[in-house]
PDB file of C-alpha atoms in Angstrom:
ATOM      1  CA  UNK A   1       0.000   0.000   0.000  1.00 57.00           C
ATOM      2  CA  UNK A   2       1.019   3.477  -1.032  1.00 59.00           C
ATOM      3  CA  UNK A   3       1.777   6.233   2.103  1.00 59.00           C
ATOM      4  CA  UNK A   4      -0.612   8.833   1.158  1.00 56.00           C
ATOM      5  CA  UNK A   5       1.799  11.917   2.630  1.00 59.00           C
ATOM      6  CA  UNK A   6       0.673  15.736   2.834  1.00 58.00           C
ATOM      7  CA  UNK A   7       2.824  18.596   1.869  1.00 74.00           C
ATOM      8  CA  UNK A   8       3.378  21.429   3.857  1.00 77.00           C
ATOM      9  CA  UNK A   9       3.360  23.733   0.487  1.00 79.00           C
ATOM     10  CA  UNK A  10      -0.321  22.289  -0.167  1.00 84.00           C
ATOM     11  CA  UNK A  11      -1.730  22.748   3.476  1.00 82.00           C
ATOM     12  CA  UNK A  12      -0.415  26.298   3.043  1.00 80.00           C
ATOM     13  CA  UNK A  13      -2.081  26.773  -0.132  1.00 85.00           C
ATOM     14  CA  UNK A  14      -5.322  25.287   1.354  1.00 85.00           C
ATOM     15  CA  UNK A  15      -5.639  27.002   4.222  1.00 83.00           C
ATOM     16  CA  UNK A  16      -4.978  30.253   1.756  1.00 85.00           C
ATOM     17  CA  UNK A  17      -7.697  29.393  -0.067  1.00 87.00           C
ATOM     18  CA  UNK A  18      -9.984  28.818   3.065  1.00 87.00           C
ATOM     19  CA  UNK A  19      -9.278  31.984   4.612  1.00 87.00           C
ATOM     20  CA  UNK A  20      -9.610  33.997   1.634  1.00 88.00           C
ATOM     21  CA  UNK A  21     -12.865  32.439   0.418  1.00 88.00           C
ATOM     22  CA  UNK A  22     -14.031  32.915   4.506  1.00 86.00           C
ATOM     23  CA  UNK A  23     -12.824  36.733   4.229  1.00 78.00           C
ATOM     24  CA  UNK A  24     -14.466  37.572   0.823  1.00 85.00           C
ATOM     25  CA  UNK A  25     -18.224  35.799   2.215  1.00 84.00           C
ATOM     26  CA  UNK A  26     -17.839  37.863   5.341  1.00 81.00           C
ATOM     27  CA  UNK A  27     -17.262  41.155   3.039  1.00 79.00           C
ATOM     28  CA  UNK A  28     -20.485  39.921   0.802  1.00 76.00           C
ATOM     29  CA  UNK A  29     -22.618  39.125   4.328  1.00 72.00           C
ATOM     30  CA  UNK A  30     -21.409  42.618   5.717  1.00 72.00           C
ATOM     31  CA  UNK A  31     -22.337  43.851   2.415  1.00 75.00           C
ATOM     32  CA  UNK A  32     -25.871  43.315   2.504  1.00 80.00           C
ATOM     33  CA  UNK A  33     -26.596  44.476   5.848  1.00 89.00           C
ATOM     34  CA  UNK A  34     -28.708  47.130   4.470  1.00 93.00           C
ATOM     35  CA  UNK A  35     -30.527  44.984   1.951  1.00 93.00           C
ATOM     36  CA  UNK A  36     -31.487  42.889   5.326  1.00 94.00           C
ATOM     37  CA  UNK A  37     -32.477  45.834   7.165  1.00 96.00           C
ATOM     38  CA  UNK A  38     -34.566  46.969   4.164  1.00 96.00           C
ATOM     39  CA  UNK A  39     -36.289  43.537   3.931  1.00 97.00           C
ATOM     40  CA  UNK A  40     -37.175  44.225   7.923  1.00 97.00           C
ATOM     41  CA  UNK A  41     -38.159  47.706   7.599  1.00 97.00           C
ATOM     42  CA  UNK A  42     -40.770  46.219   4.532  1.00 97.00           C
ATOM     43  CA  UNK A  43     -41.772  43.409   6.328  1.00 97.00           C
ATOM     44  CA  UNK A  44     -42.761  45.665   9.589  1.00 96.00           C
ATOM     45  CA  UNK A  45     -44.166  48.287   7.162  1.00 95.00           C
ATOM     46  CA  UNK A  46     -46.512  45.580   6.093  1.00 96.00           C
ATOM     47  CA  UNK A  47     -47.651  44.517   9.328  1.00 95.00           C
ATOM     48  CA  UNK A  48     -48.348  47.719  10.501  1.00 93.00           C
ATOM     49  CA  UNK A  49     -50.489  48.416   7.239  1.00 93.00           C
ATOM     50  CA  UNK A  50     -52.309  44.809   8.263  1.00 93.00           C
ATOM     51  CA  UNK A  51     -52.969  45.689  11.626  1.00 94.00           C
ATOM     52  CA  UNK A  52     -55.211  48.460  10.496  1.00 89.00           C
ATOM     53  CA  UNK A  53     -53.040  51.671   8.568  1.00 80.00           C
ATOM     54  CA  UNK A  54     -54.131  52.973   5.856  1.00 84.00           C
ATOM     55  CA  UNK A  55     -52.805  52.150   2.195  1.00 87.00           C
ATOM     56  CA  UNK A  56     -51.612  55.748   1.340  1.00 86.00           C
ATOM     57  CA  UNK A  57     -49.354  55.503   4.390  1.00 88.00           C
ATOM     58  CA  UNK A  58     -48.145  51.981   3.172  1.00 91.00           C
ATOM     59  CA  UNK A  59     -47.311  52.762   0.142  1.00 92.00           C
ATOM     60  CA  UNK A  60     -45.302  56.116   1.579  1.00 90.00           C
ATOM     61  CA  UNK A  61     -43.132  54.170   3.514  1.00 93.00           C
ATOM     62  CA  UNK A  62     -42.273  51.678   0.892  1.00 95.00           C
ATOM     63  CA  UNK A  63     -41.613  54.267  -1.429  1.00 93.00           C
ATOM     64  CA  UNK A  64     -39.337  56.063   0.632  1.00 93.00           C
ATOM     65  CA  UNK A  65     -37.549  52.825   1.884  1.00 97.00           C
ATOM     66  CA  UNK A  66     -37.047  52.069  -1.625  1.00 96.00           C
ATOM     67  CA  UNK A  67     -35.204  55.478  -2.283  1.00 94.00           C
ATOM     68  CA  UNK A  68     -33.102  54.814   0.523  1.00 94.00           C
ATOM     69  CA  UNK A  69     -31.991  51.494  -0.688  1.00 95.00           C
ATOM     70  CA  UNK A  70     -31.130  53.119  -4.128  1.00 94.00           C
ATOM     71  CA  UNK A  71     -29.406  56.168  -2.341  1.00 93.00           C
ATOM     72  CA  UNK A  72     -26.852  53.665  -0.432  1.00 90.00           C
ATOM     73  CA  UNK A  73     -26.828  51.716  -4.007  1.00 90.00           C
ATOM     74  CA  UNK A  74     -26.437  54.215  -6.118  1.00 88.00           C
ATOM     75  CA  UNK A  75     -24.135  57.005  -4.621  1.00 81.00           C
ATOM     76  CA  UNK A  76     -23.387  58.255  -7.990  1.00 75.00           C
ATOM     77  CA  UNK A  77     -25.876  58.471  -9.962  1.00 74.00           C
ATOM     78  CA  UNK A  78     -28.758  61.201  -9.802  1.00 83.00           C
ATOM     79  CA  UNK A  79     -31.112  59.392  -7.365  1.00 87.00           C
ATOM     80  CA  UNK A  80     -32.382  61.717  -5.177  1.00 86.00           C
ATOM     81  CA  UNK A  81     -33.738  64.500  -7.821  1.00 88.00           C
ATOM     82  CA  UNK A  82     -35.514  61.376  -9.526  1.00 89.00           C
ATOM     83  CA  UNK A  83     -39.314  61.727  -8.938  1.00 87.00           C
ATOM     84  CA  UNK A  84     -42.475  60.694 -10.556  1.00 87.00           C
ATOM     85  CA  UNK A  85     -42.633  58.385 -13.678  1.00 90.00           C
ATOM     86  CA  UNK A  86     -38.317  58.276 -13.806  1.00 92.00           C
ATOM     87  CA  UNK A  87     -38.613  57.377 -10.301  1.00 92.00           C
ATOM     88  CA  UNK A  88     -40.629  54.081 -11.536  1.00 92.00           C
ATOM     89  CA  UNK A  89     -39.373  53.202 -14.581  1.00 93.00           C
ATOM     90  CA  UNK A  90     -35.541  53.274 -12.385  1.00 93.00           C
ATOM     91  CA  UNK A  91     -36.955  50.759 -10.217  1.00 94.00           C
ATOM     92  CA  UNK A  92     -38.940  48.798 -12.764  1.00 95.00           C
ATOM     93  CA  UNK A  93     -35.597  48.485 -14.733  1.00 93.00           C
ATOM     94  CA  UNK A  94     -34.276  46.202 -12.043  1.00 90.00           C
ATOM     95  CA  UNK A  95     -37.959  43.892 -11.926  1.00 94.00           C
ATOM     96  CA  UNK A  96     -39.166  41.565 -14.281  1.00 94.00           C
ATOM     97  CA  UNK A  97     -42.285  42.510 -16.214  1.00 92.00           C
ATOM     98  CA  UNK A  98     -44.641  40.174 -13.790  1.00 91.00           C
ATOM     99  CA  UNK A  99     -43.136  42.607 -10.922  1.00 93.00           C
ATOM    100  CA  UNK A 100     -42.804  45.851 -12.237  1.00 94.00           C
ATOM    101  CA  UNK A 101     -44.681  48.670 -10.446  1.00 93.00           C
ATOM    102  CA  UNK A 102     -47.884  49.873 -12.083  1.00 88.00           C
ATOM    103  CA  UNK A 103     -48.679  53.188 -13.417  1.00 85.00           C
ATOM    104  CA  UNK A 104     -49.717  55.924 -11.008  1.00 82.00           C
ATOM    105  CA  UNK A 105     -47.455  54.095  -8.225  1.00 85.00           C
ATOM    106  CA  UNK A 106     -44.956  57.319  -7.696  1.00 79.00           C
ATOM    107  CA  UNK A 107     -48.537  59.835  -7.314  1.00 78.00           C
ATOM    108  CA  UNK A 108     -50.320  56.945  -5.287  1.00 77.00           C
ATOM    109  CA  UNK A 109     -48.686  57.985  -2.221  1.00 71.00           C
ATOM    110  CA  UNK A 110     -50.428  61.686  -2.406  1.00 70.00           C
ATOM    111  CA  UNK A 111     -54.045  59.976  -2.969  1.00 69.00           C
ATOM    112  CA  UNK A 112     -56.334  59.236   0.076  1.00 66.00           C
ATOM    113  CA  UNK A 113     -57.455  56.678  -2.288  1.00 65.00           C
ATOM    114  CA  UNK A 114     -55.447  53.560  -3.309  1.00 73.00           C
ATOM    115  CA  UNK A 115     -57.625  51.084  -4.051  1.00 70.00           C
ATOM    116  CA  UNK A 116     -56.232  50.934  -7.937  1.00 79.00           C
ATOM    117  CA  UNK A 117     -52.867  49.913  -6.939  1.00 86.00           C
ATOM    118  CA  UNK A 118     -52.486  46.298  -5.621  1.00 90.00           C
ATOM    119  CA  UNK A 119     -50.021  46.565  -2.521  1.00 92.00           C
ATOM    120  CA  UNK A 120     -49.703  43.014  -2.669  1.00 93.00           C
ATOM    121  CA  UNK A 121     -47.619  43.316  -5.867  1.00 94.00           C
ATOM    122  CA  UNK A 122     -46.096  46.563  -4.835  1.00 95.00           C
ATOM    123  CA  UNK A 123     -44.957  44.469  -1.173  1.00 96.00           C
ATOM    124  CA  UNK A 124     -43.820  41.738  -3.980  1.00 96.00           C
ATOM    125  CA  UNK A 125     -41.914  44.179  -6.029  1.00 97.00           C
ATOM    126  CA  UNK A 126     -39.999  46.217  -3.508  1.00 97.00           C
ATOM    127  CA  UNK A 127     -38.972  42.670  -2.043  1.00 97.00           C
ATOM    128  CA  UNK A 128     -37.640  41.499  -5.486  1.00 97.00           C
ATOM    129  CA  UNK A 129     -35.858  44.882  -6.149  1.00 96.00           C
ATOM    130  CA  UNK A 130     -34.078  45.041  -2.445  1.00 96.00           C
ATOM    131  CA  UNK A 131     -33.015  41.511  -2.974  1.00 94.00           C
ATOM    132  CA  UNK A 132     -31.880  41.668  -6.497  1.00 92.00           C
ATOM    133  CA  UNK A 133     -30.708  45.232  -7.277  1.00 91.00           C
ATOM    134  CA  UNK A 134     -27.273  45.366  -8.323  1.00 85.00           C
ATOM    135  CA  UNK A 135     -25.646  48.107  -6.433  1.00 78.00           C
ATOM    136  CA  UNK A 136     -23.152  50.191  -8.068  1.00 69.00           C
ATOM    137  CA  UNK A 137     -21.030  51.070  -4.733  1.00 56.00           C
TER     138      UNK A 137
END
């Protein structure tokens, strides 16, 4: 039978490999923090909206959690001055087209009235878009 023997020069290189993998996750996990946070903020958002708020409200608070996400995401670009129909067609460019935020979304939040906008798919949508976004920072 053949002596199976270990290197030192190949533990080395292992254990490189391990740590550097374990380093580079950690950077990733720490990277998302905010995208975790988001999701939290959402999910609370959408209890509170359950428990009896009303749908104007909601859809304030996701709207404005959504523009903090792309703040932190988006450092660069022009994200804050973007507003209205630019402001949704931004986000929708990150959703696919079963997700994408309806028309009249971006004024919905000024209306007493929401009852055209299904916050079921907008709840769906900002989910989708925190998790998948791909952040420019």
């Amino acid at each position: 039978p053949r002596k199976l023997t270990t290197s030192c020069p190949t533990l080395f290189a292992l254990l490189l490999v391990a740590l550097l993998a374990a380093y580079l996750l950690r950077k990733r996990y720490l990277g998302n923090a905010y995208r975790r946070r988001a999701l939290q903020q959402l999910e609370h958002a959408q209890q509170a909206y359950q428990a009896g708020g009303d749908a104007s409200h909601y859809l304030g608070q996701v709207n404005a959690l959504l523009k903090r996400v792309a703040l932190l995401s988006y450092p660069d670009e022009h994200i804050a001055a973007t507003h209205g129909a630019q402001w949704r067609a931004f986000l929708n460019s990150s959703l696919p087209e079963g997700l994408q935020l309806q028309a009249g979304f971006e004024d919905a939040v000024y209306r007493n009235n929401c009852t055209e906008i299904d916050l079921a798919q907008v709840h769906r949508a900002a989910q989708h878009w925190i998790r998948q976004h791909k952040a420019a920072r």
